[in-house]
PDB file of C-alpha atoms and ligand atoms in Angstrom:
ATOM      1  CA  MET A   1      53.046   1.417 122.873  1.00 56.00           C
ATOM      2  CA  GLU A   2      56.175   3.479 123.544  1.00 68.00           C
ATOM      3  CA  LYS A   3      56.821   6.571 121.457  1.00 83.00           C
ATOM      4  CA  MET A   4      59.067   5.820 118.470  1.00 94.00           C
ATOM      5  CA  LEU A   5      61.007   8.348 116.424  1.00 96.00           C
ATOM      6  CA  ASN A   6      60.854   7.183 112.794  1.00 97.00           C
ATOM      7  CA  ILE A   7      62.542   9.503 110.328  1.00 98.00           C
ATOM      8  CA  VAL A   8      62.676   9.337 106.549  1.00 98.00           C
ATOM      9  CA  LEU A   9      65.911  11.041 105.501  1.00 98.00           C
ATOM     10  CA  PHE A  10      65.184  12.176 101.985  1.00 96.00           C
ATOM     11  CA  GLY A  11      67.182  13.767  99.182  1.00 97.00           C
ATOM     12  CA  PRO A  12      68.809  13.163  95.819  1.00 97.00           C
ATOM     13  CA  PRO A  13      71.922  10.974  95.439  1.00 97.00           C
ATOM     14  CA  GLY A  14      74.814  12.712  97.174  1.00 97.00           C
ATOM     15  CA  ALA A  15      72.612  15.027  99.262  1.00 98.00           C
ATOM     16  CA  GLY A  16      74.246  13.847 102.504  1.00 97.00           C
ATOM     17  CA  LYS A  17      71.767  11.202 103.665  1.00 97.00           C
ATOM     18  CA  GLY A  18      74.403   8.598 104.536  1.00 95.00           C
ATOM     19  CA  THR A  19      76.694  11.214 106.099  1.00 96.00           C
ATOM     20  CA  GLN A  20      73.988  12.725 108.322  1.00 97.00           C
ATOM     21  CA  SER A  21      72.499   9.336 109.219  1.00 96.00           C
ATOM     22  CA  GLU A  22      75.718   8.425 110.996  1.00 94.00           C
ATOM     23  CA  ASN A  23      75.525  11.590 113.122  1.00 94.00           C
ATOM     24  CA  LEU A  24      71.842  11.051 113.881  1.00 96.00           C
ATOM     25  CA  ILE A  25      72.151   7.406 114.967  1.00 95.00           C
ATOM     26  CA  ASN A  26      74.982   8.390 117.320  1.00 94.00           C
ATOM     27  CA  LYS A  27      72.895  11.142 118.904  1.00 96.00           C
ATOM     28  CA  TYR A  28      69.508   9.420 119.103  1.00 96.00           C
ATOM     29  CA  GLY A  29      70.337   5.696 119.259  1.00 95.00           C
ATOM     30  CA  LEU A  30      68.084   4.918 116.301  1.00 96.00           C
ATOM     31  CA  VAL A  31      68.434   1.917 113.979  1.00 97.00           C
ATOM     32  CA  HIS A  32      69.852   2.946 110.596  1.00 97.00           C
ATOM     33  CA  LEU A  33      68.219   1.272 107.590  1.00 97.00           C
ATOM     34  CA  SER A  34      69.966   2.209 104.354  1.00 97.00           C
ATOM     35  CA  THR A  35      68.694   0.256 101.361  1.00 97.00           C
ATOM     36  CA  GLY A  36      71.803   1.312  99.412  1.00 95.00           C
ATOM     37  CA  ASP A  37      74.090  -0.172 102.109  1.00 96.00           C
ATOM     38  CA  ILE A  38      72.013  -3.366 102.335  1.00 96.00           C
ATOM     39  CA  LEU A  39      72.158  -3.807  98.539  1.00 97.00           C
ATOM     40  CA  ARG A  40      75.936  -3.182  98.456  1.00 96.00           C
ATOM     41  CA  THR A  41      76.382  -5.833 101.184  1.00 96.00           C
ATOM     42  CA  GLU A  42      74.383  -8.313  99.080  1.00 95.00           C
ATOM     43  CA  ILE A  43      76.594  -7.501  96.072  1.00 96.00           C
ATOM     44  CA  ALA A  44      79.776  -7.977  98.129  1.00 96.00           C
ATOM     45  CA  ARG A  45      78.478 -11.364  99.361  1.00 97.00           C
ATOM     46  CA  GLY A  46      77.650 -12.410  95.793  1.00 96.00           C
ATOM     47  CA  THR A  47      74.090 -13.474  96.665  1.00 96.00           C
ATOM     48  CA  ASP A  48      71.395 -13.952  93.986  1.00 94.00           C
ATOM     49  CA  LEU A  49      69.790 -10.703  95.064  1.00 93.00           C
ATOM     50  CA  GLY A  50      73.177  -8.953  94.891  1.00 95.00           C
ATOM     51  CA  ARG A  51      73.817 -10.218  91.372  1.00 95.00           C
ATOM     52  CA  LYS A  52      70.438  -8.936  90.208  1.00 92.00           C
ATOM     53  CA  ALA A  53      70.901  -5.552  91.944  1.00 95.00           C
ATOM     54  CA  LYS A  54      74.482  -4.979  90.731  1.00 96.00           C
ATOM     55  CA  GLU A  55      73.650  -4.438  87.064  1.00 94.00           C
ATOM     56  CA  ILE A  56      70.699  -2.175  87.844  1.00 96.00           C
ATOM     57  CA  MET A  57      72.696  -0.037  90.293  1.00 96.00           C
ATOM     58  CA  GLU A  58      75.625   0.271  87.900  1.00 94.00           C
ATOM     59  CA  ARG A  59      73.238   1.668  85.280  1.00 95.00           C
ATOM     60  CA  GLY A  60      72.095   4.278  87.842  1.00 96.00           C
ATOM     61  CA  GLU A  61      68.541   2.903  87.932  1.00 97.00           C
ATOM     62  CA  LEU A  62      66.314   1.902  90.840  1.00 97.00           C
ATOM     63  CA  VAL A  63      66.143  -1.713  92.012  1.00 97.00           C
ATOM     64  CA  GLY A  64      62.621  -3.276  91.896  1.00 97.00           C
ATOM     65  CA  ASP A  65      60.118  -2.306  94.594  1.00 97.00           C
ATOM     66  CA  ASP A  66      59.423  -5.912  95.675  1.00 96.00           C
ATOM     67  CA  ILE A  67      63.098  -6.521  96.445  1.00 95.00           C
ATOM     68  CA  VAL A  68      63.664  -3.413  98.554  1.00 97.00           C
ATOM     69  CA  ILE A  69      60.292  -3.625 100.352  1.00 96.00           C
ATOM     70  CA  GLY A  70      61.096  -7.250 101.314  1.00 94.00           C
ATOM     71  CA  MET A  71      64.502  -6.153 102.614  1.00 95.00           C
ATOM     72  CA  ILE A  72      63.008  -3.424 104.797  1.00 96.00           C
ATOM     73  CA  GLU A  73      60.291  -5.759 106.119  1.00 95.00           C
ATOM     74  CA  SER A  74      62.831  -8.287 107.343  1.00 94.00           C
ATOM     75  CA  LYS A  75      65.004  -5.546 108.918  1.00 96.00           C
ATOM     76  CA  LEU A  76      61.971  -4.181 110.807  1.00 96.00           C
ATOM     77  CA  ASP A  77      61.232  -7.697 112.084  1.00 95.00           C
ATOM     78  CA  GLU A  78      64.851  -8.099 113.232  1.00 95.00           C
ATOM     79  CA  ASN A  79      64.684  -4.886 115.305  1.00 95.00           C
ATOM     80  CA  THR A  80      61.444  -5.166 117.271  1.00 91.00           C
ATOM     81  CA  GLY A  81      62.719  -3.368 120.398  1.00 90.00           C
ATOM     82  CA  ALA A  82      64.121  -0.328 118.529  1.00 95.00           C
ATOM     83  CA  LYS A  83      63.550   3.234 119.843  1.00 94.00           C
ATOM     84  CA  GLY A  84      63.042   4.249 116.242  1.00 96.00           C
ATOM     85  CA  PHE A  85      64.453   4.063 112.730  1.00 97.00           C
ATOM     86  CA  ILE A  86      66.224   6.270 110.236  1.00 98.00           C
ATOM     87  CA  PHE A  87      65.153   5.285 106.753  1.00 98.00           C
ATOM     88  CA  ASP A  88      68.013   6.376 104.485  1.00 97.00           C
ATOM     89  CA  GLY A  89      67.338   6.094 100.760  1.00 96.00           C
ATOM     90  CA  PHE A  90      63.961   4.443 101.372  1.00 97.00           C
ATOM     91  CA  PRO A  91      61.220   4.969 100.293  1.00 98.00           C
ATOM     92  CA  ARG A  92      62.222   6.004  96.753  1.00 97.00           C
ATOM     93  CA  THR A  93      58.920   5.341  94.921  1.00 97.00           C
ATOM     94  CA  ALA A  94      55.219   5.790  95.709  1.00 96.00           C
ATOM     95  CA  ALA A  95      54.782   1.987  96.049  1.00 97.00           C
ATOM     96  CA  GLN A  96      57.611   1.876  98.618  1.00 98.00           C
ATOM     97  CA  ALA A  97      56.079   4.766 100.610  1.00 98.00           C
ATOM     98  CA  VAL A  98      52.669   3.066 100.803  1.00 98.00           C
ATOM     99  CA  ALA A  99      54.292  -0.258 101.777  1.00 98.00           C
ATOM    100  CA  LEU A 100      56.309   1.442 104.532  1.00 98.00           C
ATOM    101  CA  ASP A 101      53.197   3.058 106.020  1.00 98.00           C
ATOM    102  CA  ASP A 102      51.448  -0.342 106.017  1.00 97.00           C
ATOM    103  CA  LEU A 103      54.389  -2.132 107.646  1.00 97.00           C
ATOM    104  CA  LEU A 104      54.712   0.499 110.386  1.00 97.00           C
ATOM    105  CA  GLN A 105      50.968   0.625 110.986  1.00 96.00           C
ATOM    106  CA  LYS A 106      50.957  -3.141 111.600  1.00 94.00           C
ATOM    107  CA  LYS A 107      53.560  -2.503 114.297  1.00 92.00           C
ATOM    108  CA  GLY A 108      51.405   0.233 115.899  1.00 92.00           C
ATOM    109  CA  THR A 109      53.653   3.076 114.820  1.00 95.00           C
ATOM    110  CA  GLY A 110      54.224   5.414 111.854  1.00 96.00           C
ATOM    111  CA  ILE A 111      56.551   7.927 110.242  1.00 97.00           C
ATOM    112  CA  SER A 112      57.267  10.916 112.520  1.00 97.00           C
ATOM    113  CA  GLY A 113      58.516  13.085 109.664  1.00 97.00           C
ATOM    114  CA  MET A 114      60.384  13.284 106.391  1.00 98.00           C
ATOM    115  CA  LEU A 115      63.501  15.475 106.555  1.00 98.00           C
ATOM    116  CA  ALA A 116      64.454  16.448 102.998  1.00 98.00           C
ATOM    117  CA  LEU A 117      68.004  17.618 102.245  1.00 98.00           C
ATOM    118  CA  GLU A 118      67.830  20.100  99.353  1.00 98.00           C
ATOM    119  CA  VAL A 119      70.965  20.351  97.174  1.00 98.00           C
ATOM    120  CA  ASP A 120      71.276  21.565  93.563  1.00 97.00           C
ATOM    121  CA  ASP A 121      72.284  19.153  90.764  1.00 97.00           C
ATOM    122  CA  GLU A 122      75.747  20.611  90.018  1.00 97.00           C
ATOM    123  CA  GLU A 123      76.794  20.318  93.675  1.00 98.00           C
ATOM    124  CA  LEU A 124      75.524  16.697  93.719  1.00 98.00           C
ATOM    125  CA  VAL A 125      77.565  15.754  90.643  1.00 98.00           C
ATOM    126  CA  LYS A 126      80.671  17.392  92.149  1.00 97.00           C
ATOM    127  CA  ARG A 127      80.306  15.568  95.489  1.00 97.00           C
ATOM    128  CA  LEU A 128      79.679  12.162  93.933  1.00 97.00           C
ATOM    129  CA  LEU A 129      82.607  12.385  91.502  1.00 97.00           C
ATOM    130  CA  ILE A 130      84.889  13.222  94.462  1.00 96.00           C
ATOM    131  CA  ARG A 131      83.530  10.228  96.405  1.00 95.00           C
ATOM    132  CA  GLY A 132      83.922   8.015  93.337  1.00 95.00           C
ATOM    133  CA  GLU A 133      87.629   8.852  93.112  1.00 95.00           C
ATOM    134  CA  ALA A 134      88.181   7.947  96.754  1.00 93.00           C
ATOM    135  CA  SER A 135      85.878   4.917  97.115  1.00 92.00           C
ATOM    136  CA  GLY A 136      85.897   3.442  93.630  1.00 87.00           C
ATOM    137  CA  ARG A 137      82.097   2.975  93.862  1.00 89.00           C
ATOM    138  CA  PRO A 138      81.151   2.171  90.251  1.00 90.00           C
ATOM    139  CA  ASP A 139      77.971   4.284  90.255  1.00 93.00           C
ATOM    140  CA  ASP A 140      79.940   7.349  91.475  1.00 96.00           C
ATOM    141  CA  ARG A 141      82.673   7.282  88.849  1.00 94.00           C
ATOM    142  CA  ASN A 142      80.871   8.246  85.681  1.00 94.00           C
ATOM    143  CA  GLU A 143      79.134  11.602  85.286  1.00 96.00           C
ATOM    144  CA  GLY A 144      76.552  10.149  82.868  1.00 96.00           C
ATOM    145  CA  ILE A 145      75.505   7.518  85.422  1.00 96.00           C
ATOM    146  CA  ILE A 146      75.352  10.114  88.203  1.00 97.00           C
ATOM    147  CA  ARG A 147      73.061  12.264  86.031  1.00 97.00           C
ATOM    148  CA  ARG A 148      70.931   9.168  85.300  1.00 97.00           C
ATOM    149  CA  ARG A 149      70.518   8.645  89.074  1.00 97.00           C
ATOM    150  CA  ILE A 150      69.486  12.285  89.517  1.00 97.00           C
ATOM    151  CA  GLU A 151      66.962  11.845  86.666  1.00 97.00           C
ATOM    152  CA  GLU A 152      65.555   8.672  88.317  1.00 96.00           C
ATOM    153  CA  TYR A 153      65.259  10.678  91.533  1.00 97.00           C
ATOM    154  CA  ASN A 154      63.420  13.552  89.814  1.00 97.00           C
ATOM    155  CA  ASN A 155      61.009  11.187  88.025  1.00 97.00           C
ATOM    156  CA  LYS A 156      60.262   8.547  90.658  1.00 96.00           C
ATOM    157  CA  THR A 157      61.362   9.808  94.064  1.00 97.00           C
ATOM    158  CA  LEU A 158      60.701  13.558  94.122  1.00 95.00           C
ATOM    159  CA  PRO A 159      56.889  13.062  93.889  1.00 96.00           C
ATOM    160  CA  LEU A 160      57.058  11.574  97.406  1.00 97.00           C
ATOM    161  CA  LYS A 161      57.371  15.154  98.709  1.00 97.00           C
ATOM    162  CA  ASN A 162      53.651  15.518  97.989  1.00 97.00           C
ATOM    163  CA  TYR A 163      52.823  12.181  99.631  1.00 97.00           C
ATOM    164  CA  TYR A 164      54.384  13.321 102.927  1.00 97.00           C
ATOM    165  CA  SER A 165      53.250  16.982 102.583  1.00 97.00           C
ATOM    166  CA  GLU A 166      49.652  15.824 102.385  1.00 97.00           C
ATOM    167  CA  GLN A 167      50.166  14.073 105.731  1.00 96.00           C
ATOM    168  CA  GLY A 168      51.785  17.250 107.189  1.00 96.00           C
ATOM    169  CA  LYS A 169      55.084  15.402 107.549  1.00 97.00           C
ATOM    170  CA  PHE A 170      57.364  17.072 104.990  1.00 98.00           C
ATOM    171  CA  HIS A 171      60.243  19.253 106.280  1.00 98.00           C
ATOM    172  CA  SER A 172      62.693  20.931 103.918  1.00 98.00           C
ATOM    173  CA  ILE A 173      66.318  21.288 105.098  1.00 98.00           C
ATOM    174  CA  ASN A 174      69.032  23.296 103.295  1.00 98.00           C
ATOM    175  CA  GLY A 175      71.611  20.619 102.419  1.00 98.00           C
ATOM    176  CA  ILE A 176      74.334  23.062 101.362  1.00 98.00           C
ATOM    177  CA  GLY A 177      76.823  24.113 104.013  1.00 97.00           C
ATOM    178  CA  SER A 178      79.162  22.342 106.411  1.00 98.00           C
ATOM    179  CA  ILE A 179      78.218  18.869 107.696  1.00 97.00           C
ATOM    180  CA  ASP A 180      77.946  20.331 111.255  1.00 98.00           C
ATOM    181  CA  GLU A 181      75.677  23.197 110.167  1.00 98.00           C
ATOM    182  CA  ILE A 182      73.325  20.808 108.360  1.00 98.00           C
ATOM    183  CA  PHE A 183      73.342  18.440 111.337  1.00 98.00           C
ATOM    184  CA  ARG A 184      72.215  21.326 113.603  1.00 98.00           C
ATOM    185  CA  LEU A 185      69.309  22.084 111.230  1.00 98.00           C
ATOM    186  CA  LEU A 186      68.268  18.404 111.375  1.00 98.00           C
ATOM    187  CA  VAL A 187      68.474  18.318 115.184  1.00 98.00           C
ATOM    188  CA  ASP A 188      66.293  21.471 115.430  1.00 98.00           C
ATOM    189  CA  ARG A 189      63.661  19.749 113.286  1.00 98.00           C
ATOM    190  CA  ILE A 190      63.811  16.581 115.389  1.00 97.00           C
ATOM    191  CA  ILE A 191      63.235  18.661 118.556  1.00 97.00           C
ATOM    192  CA  PHE A 192      60.121  19.978 116.820  1.00 96.00           C
ATOM    193  CA  LEU A 193      58.999  16.448 115.778  1.00 96.00           C
ATOM    194  CA  ASN A 194      59.469  15.133 119.323  1.00 95.00           C
ATOM    195  CA  ALA A 195      57.444  18.029 120.760  1.00 95.00           C
ATOM    196  CA  GLU A 196      54.720  17.418 118.180  1.00 92.00           C
ATOM    197  CA  MET A 197      54.551  13.713 119.130  1.00 92.00           C
ATOM    198  CA  ASP A 198      54.415  14.554 122.872  1.00 92.00           C
ATOM    199  CA  LEU A 199      51.552  16.949 122.219  1.00 92.00           C
ATOM    200  CA  THR A 200      49.599  14.351 120.232  1.00 88.00           C
ATOM    201  CA  ALA A 201      50.118  11.793 123.018  1.00 87.00           C
ATOM    202  CA  LEU A 202      48.909  14.347 125.597  1.00 90.00           C
ATOM    203  CA  GLU A 203      45.810  15.107 123.533  1.00 89.00           C
ATOM    204  CA  THR A 204      45.038  11.376 123.325  1.00 85.00           C
ATOM    205  CA  ASP A 205      45.460  11.049 127.104  1.00 85.00           C
ATOM    206  CA  LEU A 206      43.172  14.043 127.673  1.00 86.00           C
ATOM    207  CA  GLU A 207      40.516  12.616 125.377  1.00 85.00           C
ATOM    208  CA  HIS A 208      40.715   9.357 127.320  1.00 80.00           C
ATOM    209  CA  LEU A 209      40.533  11.226 130.655  1.00 80.00           C
ATOM    210  CA  ASP A 210      37.502  13.169 129.452  1.00 75.00           C
ATOM    211  CA  LEU A 211      35.787   9.893 128.557  1.00 67.00           C
ATOM    212  CA  THR A 212      36.624   8.474 131.956  1.00 70.00           C
ATOM    213  CA  ILE A 213      35.120  11.488 133.746  1.00 69.00           C
ATOM    214  CA  GLN A 214      31.989  11.222 131.568  1.00 71.00           C
ATOM    215  CA  ASP A 215      31.765   7.509 132.423  1.00 71.00           C
ATOM    216  CA  PHE A 216      31.846   8.411 136.123  1.00 68.00           C
ATOM    217  CA  ASP A 217      29.084  11.013 135.651  1.00 72.00           C
ATOM    218  CA  VAL A 218      26.861   8.492 133.852  1.00 71.00           C
ATOM    219  CA  ALA A 219      27.500   5.854 136.514  1.00 68.00           C
ATOM    220  CA  ASP A 220      26.701   8.418 139.213  1.00 71.00           C
ATOM    221  CA  GLU A 221      23.278   9.118 137.627  1.00 76.00           C
ATOM    222  CA  ILE A 222      22.417   5.434 137.151  1.00 70.00           C
ATOM    223  CA  ALA A 223      23.699   3.964 140.406  1.00 69.00           C
ATOM    224  CA  PRO A 224      25.067   6.593 142.816  1.00 67.00           C
ATOM    225  CA  GLU A 225      25.497   3.997 145.590  1.00 68.00           C
ATOM    226  CA  LEU A 226      28.221   2.301 143.520  1.00 58.00           C
ATOM    227  CA  LEU A 227      30.486   5.375 143.622  1.00 58.00           C
TER     228      LEU A 227
HETATM  229  P1  B4P B 301      72.303   5.009  98.040  1.00 78.02           P
HETATM  230  O1  B4P B 301      73.258   4.139  98.680  1.00 78.02           O
HETATM  231  O2  B4P B 301      71.072   5.381  98.799  1.00 78.02           O
HETATM  232  O3  B4P B 301      73.256   6.212  97.771  1.00 78.02           O
HETATM  233  P2  B4P B 301      73.185   7.677  97.281  1.00 78.02           P
HETATM  234  O4  B4P B 301      71.785   8.191  97.178  1.00 78.02           O
HETATM  235  O5  B4P B 301      74.023   7.694  96.061  1.00 78.02           O
HETATM  236  O6  B4P B 301      74.041   8.477  98.307  1.00 78.02           O
HETATM  237  P3  B4P B 301      73.806   9.269  99.677  1.00 78.02           P
HETATM  238  O7  B4P B 301      72.800  10.366  99.462  1.00 78.02           O
HETATM  239  O8  B4P B 301      73.580   8.378 100.845  1.00 78.02           O
HETATM  240  O9  B4P B 301      75.285   9.823  99.800  1.00 78.02           O
HETATM  241  P4  B4P B 301      75.758  10.939 100.807  1.00 78.02           P
HETATM  242  O10 B4P B 301      74.867  12.072 100.462  1.00 78.02           O
HETATM  243  O11 B4P B 301      75.842  10.528 102.170  1.00 78.02           O
HETATM  244  O12 B4P B 301      71.796   4.457  96.608  1.00 78.02           O
HETATM  245  C1  B4P B 301      72.649   3.829  95.668  1.00 78.02           C
HETATM  246  C2  B4P B 301      71.838   3.027  94.642  1.00 78.02           C
HETATM  247  O13 B4P B 301      71.175   1.909  95.297  1.00 78.02           O
HETATM  248  C3  B4P B 301      70.677   3.757  93.938  1.00 78.02           C
HETATM  249  O14 B4P B 301      71.127   4.494  92.797  1.00 78.02           O
HETATM  250  C4  B4P B 301      69.762   2.552  93.532  1.00 78.02           C
HETATM  251  O15 B4P B 301      70.215   1.897  92.378  1.00 78.02           O
HETATM  252  C5  B4P B 301      69.900   1.597  94.709  1.00 78.02           C
HETATM  253  N1  B4P B 301      68.849   1.796  95.735  1.00 78.02           N
HETATM  254  C6  B4P B 301      69.059   2.197  97.034  1.00 78.02           C
HETATM  255  N2  B4P B 301      67.895   2.296  97.702  1.00 78.02           N
HETATM  256  C7  B4P B 301      66.907   1.966  96.813  1.00 78.02           C
HETATM  257  C8  B4P B 301      65.480   1.909  96.910  1.00 78.02           C
HETATM  258  N3  B4P B 301      64.821   2.222  98.038  1.00 78.02           N
HETATM  259  N4  B4P B 301      64.774   1.536  95.804  1.00 78.02           N
HETATM  260  C9  B4P B 301      65.399   1.216  94.659  1.00 78.02           C
HETATM  261  N5  B4P B 301      66.752   1.262  94.496  1.00 78.02           N
HETATM  262  C10 B4P B 301      67.506   1.636  95.563  1.00 78.02           C
HETATM  263  O16 B4P B 301      77.225  11.269 100.361  1.00 78.02           O
HETATM  264  C11 B4P B 301      77.601  11.782  99.120  1.00 78.02           C
HETATM  265  C12 B4P B 301      78.978  12.442  99.205  1.00 78.02           C
HETATM  266  O17 B4P B 301      78.833  13.809  99.562  1.00 78.02           O
HETATM  267  C13 B4P B 301      79.916  11.833 100.235  1.00 78.02           C
HETATM  268  O18 B4P B 301      81.190  11.676  99.682  1.00 78.02           O
HETATM  269  C14 B4P B 301      79.943  12.836 101.376  1.00 78.02           C
HETATM  270  O19 B4P B 301      81.171  12.869 102.047  1.00 78.02           O
HETATM  271  C15 B4P B 301      79.678  14.141 100.657  1.00 78.02           C
HETATM  272  N6  B4P B 301      78.976  15.099 101.482  1.00 78.02           N
HETATM  273  C16 B4P B 301      77.964  14.827 102.362  1.00 78.02           C
HETATM  274  N7  B4P B 301      77.532  15.979 102.949  1.00 78.02           N
HETATM  275  C17 B4P B 301      78.286  16.986 102.411  1.00 78.02           C
HETATM  276  C18 B4P B 301      78.323  18.412 102.615  1.00 78.02           C
HETATM  277  N8  B4P B 301      77.508  19.023 103.478  1.00 78.02           N
HETATM  278  N9  B4P B 301      79.201  19.127 101.897  1.00 78.02           N
HETATM  279  C19 B4P B 301      80.045  18.533 101.005  1.00 78.02           C
HETATM  280  N10 B4P B 301      80.076  17.184 100.791  1.00 78.02           N
HETATM  281  C20 B4P B 301      79.203  16.432 101.483  1.00 78.02           C
END
């Protein structure tokens, strides 16, 4: 199995996940999976799923786990030869995080690390209202709905920090500053993640080599004429 770089880009609404994902896919050639973008495409197409998701998103709430997990599963199946994935806005609940680990494990891979963009609430509200004016995105145009999204994040998504910390995969990144400065912080972390994965692969190879040498020693004792 080839090494895959699978990153969870984490952070509250407006933290810069979508913005930084674009820079990261350009640099690393990873497949970008944004559940927010996929849902907005479904809404634009007027599919059944889109109609269901529209109302929930416009209230600033999270779409059901079954729907988003199913979406991610089919996207993983469509991209079997990928060098890796950036998960942007997914997972957002504990059930989604467990499902993602299961899906990746079935494919012989896993999450390399969670990179969490940390930004305070007032800055988030400011950024999203500015985007709302320019894009007309309904969930970005009303301060009450933006605050509802931040509340959903604090209640249902923030606990995932612990889930990834317990696996030694949580990395905090200061999300305030210029887009270029934050990108450099993310790249530094990815260099670290890549080195960590190379080291683990080397350790596995060494363990295997050690076993092979031991096998030779045993064979030498039992039947020296065979060697
Ligand atoms: P998403 O599409 O994931 O959107 P988001 O969290 O609102 O924004 P994002 O974080 O990507 O925005 P960015 O910082 O790039 O979710 C929308 C909705 O979809 C959710 O509320 C939910 O209903 C539903 N949904 C999605 N995934 C789901 C899931 N897994 N489960 C259940 N429901 C789900 O950009 C924000 C703005 O800040 C931009 O205008 C950008 O230009 C600006 N900005 C970025 N970096 C900046 C910086 N350093 N300085 C100043 N401004 C910056």
